[in-house]
Short mmCIF file of C-alpha atoms and ligand atoms in Angstrom, two decimals:
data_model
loop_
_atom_site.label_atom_id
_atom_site.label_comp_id
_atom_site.label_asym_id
_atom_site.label_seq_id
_atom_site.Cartn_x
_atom_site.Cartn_y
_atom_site.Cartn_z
CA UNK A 1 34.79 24.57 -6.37
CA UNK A 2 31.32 22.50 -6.10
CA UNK A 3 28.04 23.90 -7.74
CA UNK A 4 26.01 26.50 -5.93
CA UNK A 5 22.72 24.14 -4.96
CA UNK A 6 19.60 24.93 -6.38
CA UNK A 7 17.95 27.90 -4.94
CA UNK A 8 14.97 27.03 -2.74
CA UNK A 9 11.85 29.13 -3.99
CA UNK A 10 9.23 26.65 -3.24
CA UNK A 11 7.29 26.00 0.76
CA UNK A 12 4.92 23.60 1.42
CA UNK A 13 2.41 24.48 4.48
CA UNK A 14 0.64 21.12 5.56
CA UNK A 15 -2.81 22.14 6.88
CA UNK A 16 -5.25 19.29 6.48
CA UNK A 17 -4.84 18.22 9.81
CA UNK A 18 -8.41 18.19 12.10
CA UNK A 19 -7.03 19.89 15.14
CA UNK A 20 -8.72 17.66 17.64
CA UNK A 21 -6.80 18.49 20.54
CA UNK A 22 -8.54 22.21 20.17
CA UNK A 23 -11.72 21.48 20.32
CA UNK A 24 -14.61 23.03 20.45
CA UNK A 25 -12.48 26.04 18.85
CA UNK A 26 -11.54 24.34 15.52
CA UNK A 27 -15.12 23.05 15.13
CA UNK A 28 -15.75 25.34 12.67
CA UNK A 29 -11.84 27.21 12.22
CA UNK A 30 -8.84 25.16 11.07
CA UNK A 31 -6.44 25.36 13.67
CA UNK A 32 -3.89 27.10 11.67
CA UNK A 33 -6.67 30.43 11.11
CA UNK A 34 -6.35 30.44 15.51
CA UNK A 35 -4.75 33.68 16.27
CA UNK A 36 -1.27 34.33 17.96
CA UNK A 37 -2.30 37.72 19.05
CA UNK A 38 -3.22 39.19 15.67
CA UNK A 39 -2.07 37.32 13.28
CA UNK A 40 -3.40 33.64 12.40
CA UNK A 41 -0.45 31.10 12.96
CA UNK A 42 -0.65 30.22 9.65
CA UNK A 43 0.35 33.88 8.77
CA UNK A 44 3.39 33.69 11.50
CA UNK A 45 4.65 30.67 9.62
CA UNK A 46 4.33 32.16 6.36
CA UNK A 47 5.71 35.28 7.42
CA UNK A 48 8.56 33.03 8.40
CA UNK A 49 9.09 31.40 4.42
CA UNK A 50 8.91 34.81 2.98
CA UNK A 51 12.09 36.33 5.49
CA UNK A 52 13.75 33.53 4.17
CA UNK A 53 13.26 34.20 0.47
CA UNK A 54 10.29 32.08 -0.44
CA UNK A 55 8.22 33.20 -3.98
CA UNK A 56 6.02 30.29 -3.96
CA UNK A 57 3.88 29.05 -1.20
CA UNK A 58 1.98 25.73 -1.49
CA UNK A 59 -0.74 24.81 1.47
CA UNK A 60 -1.94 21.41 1.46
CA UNK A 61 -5.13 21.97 2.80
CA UNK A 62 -8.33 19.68 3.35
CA UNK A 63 -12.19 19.47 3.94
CA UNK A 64 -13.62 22.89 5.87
CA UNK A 65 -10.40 24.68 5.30
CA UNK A 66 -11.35 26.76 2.50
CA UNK A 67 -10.64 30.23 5.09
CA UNK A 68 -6.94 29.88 4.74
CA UNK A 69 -7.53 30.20 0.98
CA UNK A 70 -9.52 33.20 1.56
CA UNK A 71 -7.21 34.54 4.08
CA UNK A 72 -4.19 34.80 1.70
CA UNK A 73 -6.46 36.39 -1.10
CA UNK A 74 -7.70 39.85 -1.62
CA UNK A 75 -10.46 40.85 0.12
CA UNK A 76 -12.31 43.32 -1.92
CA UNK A 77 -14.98 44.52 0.26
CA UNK A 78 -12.80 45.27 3.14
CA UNK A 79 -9.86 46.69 1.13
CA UNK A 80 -12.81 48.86 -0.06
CA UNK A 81 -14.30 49.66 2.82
CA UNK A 82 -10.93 50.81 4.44
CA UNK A 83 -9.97 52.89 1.15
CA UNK A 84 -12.92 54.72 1.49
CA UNK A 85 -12.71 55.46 5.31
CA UNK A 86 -9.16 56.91 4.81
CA UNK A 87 -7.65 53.82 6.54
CA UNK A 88 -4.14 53.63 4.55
CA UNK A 89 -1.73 52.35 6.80
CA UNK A 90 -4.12 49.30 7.51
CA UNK A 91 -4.88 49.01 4.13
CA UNK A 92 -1.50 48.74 2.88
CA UNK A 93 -0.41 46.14 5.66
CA UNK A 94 -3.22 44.16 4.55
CA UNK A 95 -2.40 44.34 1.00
CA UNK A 96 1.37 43.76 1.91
CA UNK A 97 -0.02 40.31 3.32
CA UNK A 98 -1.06 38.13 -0.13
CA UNK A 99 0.73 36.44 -1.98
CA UNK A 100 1.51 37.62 -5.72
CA UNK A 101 -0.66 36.60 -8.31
CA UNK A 102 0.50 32.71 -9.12
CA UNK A 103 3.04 33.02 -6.03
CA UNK A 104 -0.14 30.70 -3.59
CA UNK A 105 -0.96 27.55 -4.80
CA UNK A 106 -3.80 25.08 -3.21
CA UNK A 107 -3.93 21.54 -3.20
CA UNK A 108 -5.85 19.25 -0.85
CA UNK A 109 -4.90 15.67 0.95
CA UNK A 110 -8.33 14.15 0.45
CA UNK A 111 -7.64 11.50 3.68
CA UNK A 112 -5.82 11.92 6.98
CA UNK A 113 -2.81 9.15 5.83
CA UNK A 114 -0.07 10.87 7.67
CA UNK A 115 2.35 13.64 7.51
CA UNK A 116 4.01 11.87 4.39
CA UNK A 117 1.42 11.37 2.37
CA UNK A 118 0.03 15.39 2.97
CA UNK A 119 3.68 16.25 1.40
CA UNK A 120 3.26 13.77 -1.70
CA UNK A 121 0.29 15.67 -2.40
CA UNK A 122 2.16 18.48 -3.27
CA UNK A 123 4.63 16.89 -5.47
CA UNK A 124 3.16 18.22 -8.92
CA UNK A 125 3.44 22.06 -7.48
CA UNK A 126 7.05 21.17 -6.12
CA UNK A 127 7.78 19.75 -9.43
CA UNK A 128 11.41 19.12 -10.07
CA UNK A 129 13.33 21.28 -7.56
CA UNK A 130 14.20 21.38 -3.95
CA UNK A 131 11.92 23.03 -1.57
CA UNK A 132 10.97 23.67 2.37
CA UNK A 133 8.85 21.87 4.38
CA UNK A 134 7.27 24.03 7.18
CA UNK A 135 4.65 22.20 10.04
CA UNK A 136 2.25 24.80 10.90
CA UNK A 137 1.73 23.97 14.33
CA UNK A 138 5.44 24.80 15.31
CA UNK A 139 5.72 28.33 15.70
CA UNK A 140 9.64 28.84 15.64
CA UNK A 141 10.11 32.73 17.42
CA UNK A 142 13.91 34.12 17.20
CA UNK A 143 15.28 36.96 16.14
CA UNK A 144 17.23 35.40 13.17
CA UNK A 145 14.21 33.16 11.12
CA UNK A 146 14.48 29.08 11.01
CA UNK A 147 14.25 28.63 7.89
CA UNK A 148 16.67 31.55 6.72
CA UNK A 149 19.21 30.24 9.21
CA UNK A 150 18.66 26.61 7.13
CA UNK A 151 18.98 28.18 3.93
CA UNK A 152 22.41 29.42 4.75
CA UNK A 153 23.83 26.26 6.14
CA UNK A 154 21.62 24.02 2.35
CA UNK A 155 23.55 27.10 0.29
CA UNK A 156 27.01 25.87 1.86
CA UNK A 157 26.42 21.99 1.83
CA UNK A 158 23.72 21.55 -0.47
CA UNK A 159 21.69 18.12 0.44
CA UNK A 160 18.52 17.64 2.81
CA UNK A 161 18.93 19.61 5.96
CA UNK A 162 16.50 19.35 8.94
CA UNK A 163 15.76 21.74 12.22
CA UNK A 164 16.30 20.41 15.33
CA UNK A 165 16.64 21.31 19.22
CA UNK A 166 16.98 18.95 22.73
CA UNK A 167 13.82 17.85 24.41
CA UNK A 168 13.75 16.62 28.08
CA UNK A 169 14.48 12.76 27.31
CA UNK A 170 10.88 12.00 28.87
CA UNK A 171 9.54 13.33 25.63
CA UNK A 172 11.63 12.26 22.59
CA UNK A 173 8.64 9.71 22.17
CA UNK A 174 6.77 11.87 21.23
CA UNK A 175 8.52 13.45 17.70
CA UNK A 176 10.92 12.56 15.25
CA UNK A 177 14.68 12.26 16.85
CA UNK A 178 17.77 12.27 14.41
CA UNK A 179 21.29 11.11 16.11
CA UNK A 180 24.13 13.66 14.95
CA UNK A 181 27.93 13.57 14.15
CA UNK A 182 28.96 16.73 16.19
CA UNK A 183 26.66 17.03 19.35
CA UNK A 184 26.86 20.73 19.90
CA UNK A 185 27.83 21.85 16.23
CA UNK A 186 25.33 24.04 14.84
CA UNK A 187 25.34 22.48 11.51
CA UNK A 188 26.01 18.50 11.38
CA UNK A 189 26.05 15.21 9.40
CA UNK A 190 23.00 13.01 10.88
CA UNK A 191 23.61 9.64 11.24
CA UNK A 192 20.67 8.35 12.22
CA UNK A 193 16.80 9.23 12.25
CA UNK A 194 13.88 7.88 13.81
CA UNK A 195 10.06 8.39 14.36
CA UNK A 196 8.30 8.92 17.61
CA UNK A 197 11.04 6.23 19.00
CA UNK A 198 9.72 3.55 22.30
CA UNK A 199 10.72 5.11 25.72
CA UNK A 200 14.22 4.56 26.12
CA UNK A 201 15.64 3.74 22.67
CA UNK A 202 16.02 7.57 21.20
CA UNK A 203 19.72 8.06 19.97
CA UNK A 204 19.80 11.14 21.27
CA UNK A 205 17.30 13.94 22.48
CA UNK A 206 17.64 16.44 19.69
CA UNK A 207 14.23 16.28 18.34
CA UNK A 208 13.09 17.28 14.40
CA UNK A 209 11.22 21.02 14.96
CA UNK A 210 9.04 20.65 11.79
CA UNK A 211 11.39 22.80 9.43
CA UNK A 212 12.69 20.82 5.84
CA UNK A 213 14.51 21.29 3.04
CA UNK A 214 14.22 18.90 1.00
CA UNK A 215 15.34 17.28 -2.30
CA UNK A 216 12.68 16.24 -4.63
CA UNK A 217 13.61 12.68 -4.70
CA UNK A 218 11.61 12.53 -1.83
CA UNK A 219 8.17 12.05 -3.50
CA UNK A 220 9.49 9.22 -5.25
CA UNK A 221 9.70 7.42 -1.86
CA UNK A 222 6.85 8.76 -0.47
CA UNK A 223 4.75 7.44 -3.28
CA UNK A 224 5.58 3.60 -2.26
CA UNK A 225 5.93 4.68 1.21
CA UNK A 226 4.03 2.00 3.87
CA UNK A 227 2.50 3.05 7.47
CA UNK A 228 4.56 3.37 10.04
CA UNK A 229 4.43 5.09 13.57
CA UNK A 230 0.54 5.35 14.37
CA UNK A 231 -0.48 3.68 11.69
CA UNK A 232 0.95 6.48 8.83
CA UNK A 233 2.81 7.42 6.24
CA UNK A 234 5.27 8.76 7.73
CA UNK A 235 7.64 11.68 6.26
CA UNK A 236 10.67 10.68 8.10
CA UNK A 237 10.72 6.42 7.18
CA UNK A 238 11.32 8.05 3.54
CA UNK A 239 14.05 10.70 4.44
CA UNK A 240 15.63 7.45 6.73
CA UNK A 241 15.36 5.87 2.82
CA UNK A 242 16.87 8.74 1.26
CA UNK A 243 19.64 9.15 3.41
CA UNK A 244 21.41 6.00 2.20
CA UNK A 245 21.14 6.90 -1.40
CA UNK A 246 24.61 8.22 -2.54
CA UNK A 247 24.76 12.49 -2.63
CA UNK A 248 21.36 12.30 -0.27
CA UNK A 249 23.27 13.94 2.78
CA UNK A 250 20.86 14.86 5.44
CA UNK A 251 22.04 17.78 7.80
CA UNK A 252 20.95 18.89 11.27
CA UNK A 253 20.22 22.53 12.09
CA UNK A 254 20.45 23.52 15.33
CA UNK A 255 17.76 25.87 16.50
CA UNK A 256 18.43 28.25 19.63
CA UNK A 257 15.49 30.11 19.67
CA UNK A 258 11.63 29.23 21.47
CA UNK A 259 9.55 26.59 20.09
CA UNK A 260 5.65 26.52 20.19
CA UNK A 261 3.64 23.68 19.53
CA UNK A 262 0.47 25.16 18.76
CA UNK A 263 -1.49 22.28 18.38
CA UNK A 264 -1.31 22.29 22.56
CA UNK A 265 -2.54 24.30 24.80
CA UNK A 266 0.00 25.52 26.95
CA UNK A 267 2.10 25.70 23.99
CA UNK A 268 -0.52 28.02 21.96
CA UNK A 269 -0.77 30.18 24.75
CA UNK A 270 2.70 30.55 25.83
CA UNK A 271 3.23 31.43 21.99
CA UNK A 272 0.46 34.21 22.72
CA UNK A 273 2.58 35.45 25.60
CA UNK A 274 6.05 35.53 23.58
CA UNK A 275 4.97 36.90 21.21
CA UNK A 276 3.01 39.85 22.44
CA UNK A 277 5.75 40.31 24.90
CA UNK A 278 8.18 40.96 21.62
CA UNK A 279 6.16 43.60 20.97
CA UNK A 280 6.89 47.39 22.36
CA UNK A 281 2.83 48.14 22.22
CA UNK A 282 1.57 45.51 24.24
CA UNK A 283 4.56 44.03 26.37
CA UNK A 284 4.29 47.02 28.95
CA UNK A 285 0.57 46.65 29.41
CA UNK A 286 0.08 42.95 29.22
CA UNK A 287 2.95 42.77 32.58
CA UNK A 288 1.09 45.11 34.34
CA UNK A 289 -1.99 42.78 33.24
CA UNK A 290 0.11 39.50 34.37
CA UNK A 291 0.73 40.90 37.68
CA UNK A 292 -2.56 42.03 38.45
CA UNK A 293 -3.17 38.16 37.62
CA UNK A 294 -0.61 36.19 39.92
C1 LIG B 301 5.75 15.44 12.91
C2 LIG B 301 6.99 14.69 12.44
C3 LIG B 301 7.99 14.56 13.58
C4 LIG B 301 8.32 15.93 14.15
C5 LIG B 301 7.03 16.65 14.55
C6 LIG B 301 7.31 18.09 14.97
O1 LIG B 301 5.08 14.65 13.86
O2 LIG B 301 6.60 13.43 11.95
O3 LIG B 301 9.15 13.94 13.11
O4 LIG B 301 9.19 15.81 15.25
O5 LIG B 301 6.10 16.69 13.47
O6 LIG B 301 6.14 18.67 15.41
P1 LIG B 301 3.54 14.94 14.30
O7 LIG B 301 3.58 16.16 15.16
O8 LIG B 301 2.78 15.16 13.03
O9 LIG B 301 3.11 13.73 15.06
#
């Protein structure tokens, strides 16, 4: 019988990214503090590590994102404030919310170098172990979490495993594609992996969701990574590295559920929608609303 792999305790959150395609709203909020109805989508994805057994949660944040900090701390005043106005069940969901003490850690990408480099920057937190990887912007909504459904398939093969789901073929330029073994298995080998391939030369149209797990070799490679796509250091030239060192499998997970990029607009809003819909105290109202709309 092979080894149980190491547990996976450790998540890294990028958030250093400027949120451009939001503006004028992430002026002055990081993108990840916008709210999908009412709960920042930072929070959603975090909510999303901790379903799937997470202790330790590492944000790599940057310049004017010193909220999120904030946001997964105590707030004394207004934990006060509601003690004393006999608020109790909103009290203890907010305390429910942070992190234990030394269970958050902070650590900031000081220059916009790429998705690669924002995970090297968390290498001393990682430290020696395997961990997730979770992209912010992708809320992943199902009834069974991502990343729990990953952890399942890393505790039976052990290795690097990565989300993924099809895309129309007009967009596979536009992400990280991996080519499988089994098509329509919902765990399988990858054989291939490239990022934000030319029109046309994709090996297939499953696209990587911006879920990891990840073995700590990684920062190794990332550390001597060069530019590629777009001009950065990219996360997925290193796992294409990694994935020709011997006992580096790399495994596709295949997510059924709704993806929302909410870094767009359509996509932050349709989040909005599905999620609010999932819920028994709005989704009656906010139809009626709809309707009254179309
Ligand atoms: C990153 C990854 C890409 C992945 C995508 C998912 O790209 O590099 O492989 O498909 O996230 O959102 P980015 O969105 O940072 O361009």
């Amino acid at each position: 019988m092979t080894a149980k792999p190491r547990p996976i305790r450790k998540a890294v959150f990028p958030v250093a990214g400027l949120g451009t395609r939001f503006l004028p709203a992430t002026k002055a909020v990081p993108k990840e503090m916008l709210t999908v109805v009412d709960r920042p989508v930072i929070q959603h994805v975090v909510d999303e590590a901790k379903a799937a057994g997470i202790e330790h949660f590492i944000f790599v944040t940057g310049r004017n994102k010193g909220v999120i900090e904030d946001h997964f701390d105590t707030a004394f005043e207004l934990e006060r404030t509601l003690a004393d106005r006999g608020k109790r069940a909103e009290l203890e969901a907010l305390q429910r919310e942070v992190p234990g003490a030394g269970q958050a850690s902070f650590t900031r990408q000081q220059a916009p170098l790429g998705l690669g480099h924002a995970v090297w920057c968390a290498r001393d937190i990682v430290g020696d172990e395997p961990f997730a990887l979770l992209l912010p912007d992708m809320l992943h909504h199902a009834n069974r979490p991502c990343l729990a459904e990953m952890i399942e398939a890393y505790n039976q093969h052990g290795g690097n495993h990565i989300a993924v789901a099809p895309v129309p073929e007009d967009q596979t330029h536009q992400y990280g594609i991996v080519g499988v073994e089994t098509r329509d298995a919902k765990v399988s080998r990858i054989t291939s992996m490239v990022e934000k391939p030319p029109r046309g030369t994709a090996p297939s149209n499953l696209h990587i969701t911006g879920r990891y797990i990840l073995q700590p070799e990684i920062f190794d490679l990332l550390q001597t990574q060069e530019r590629g796509a777009g001009g950065e250091i990219q996360l997925t030239d290193s796992m294409i590295t990694m994935a020709k060192q011997p006992g580096q499998a790399f495994h596709a997970v295949r997510f059924d559920g709704a993806i929302y990029d909410c870094g767009s607009k359509i996509g932050f809003l349709m989040a909005n929608l599905a999620y609010a819909m999932a819920r028994d105290d709005l989704a009656p109202l906010l139809k009626a609303e709809i309707r009254k709309l179309m």
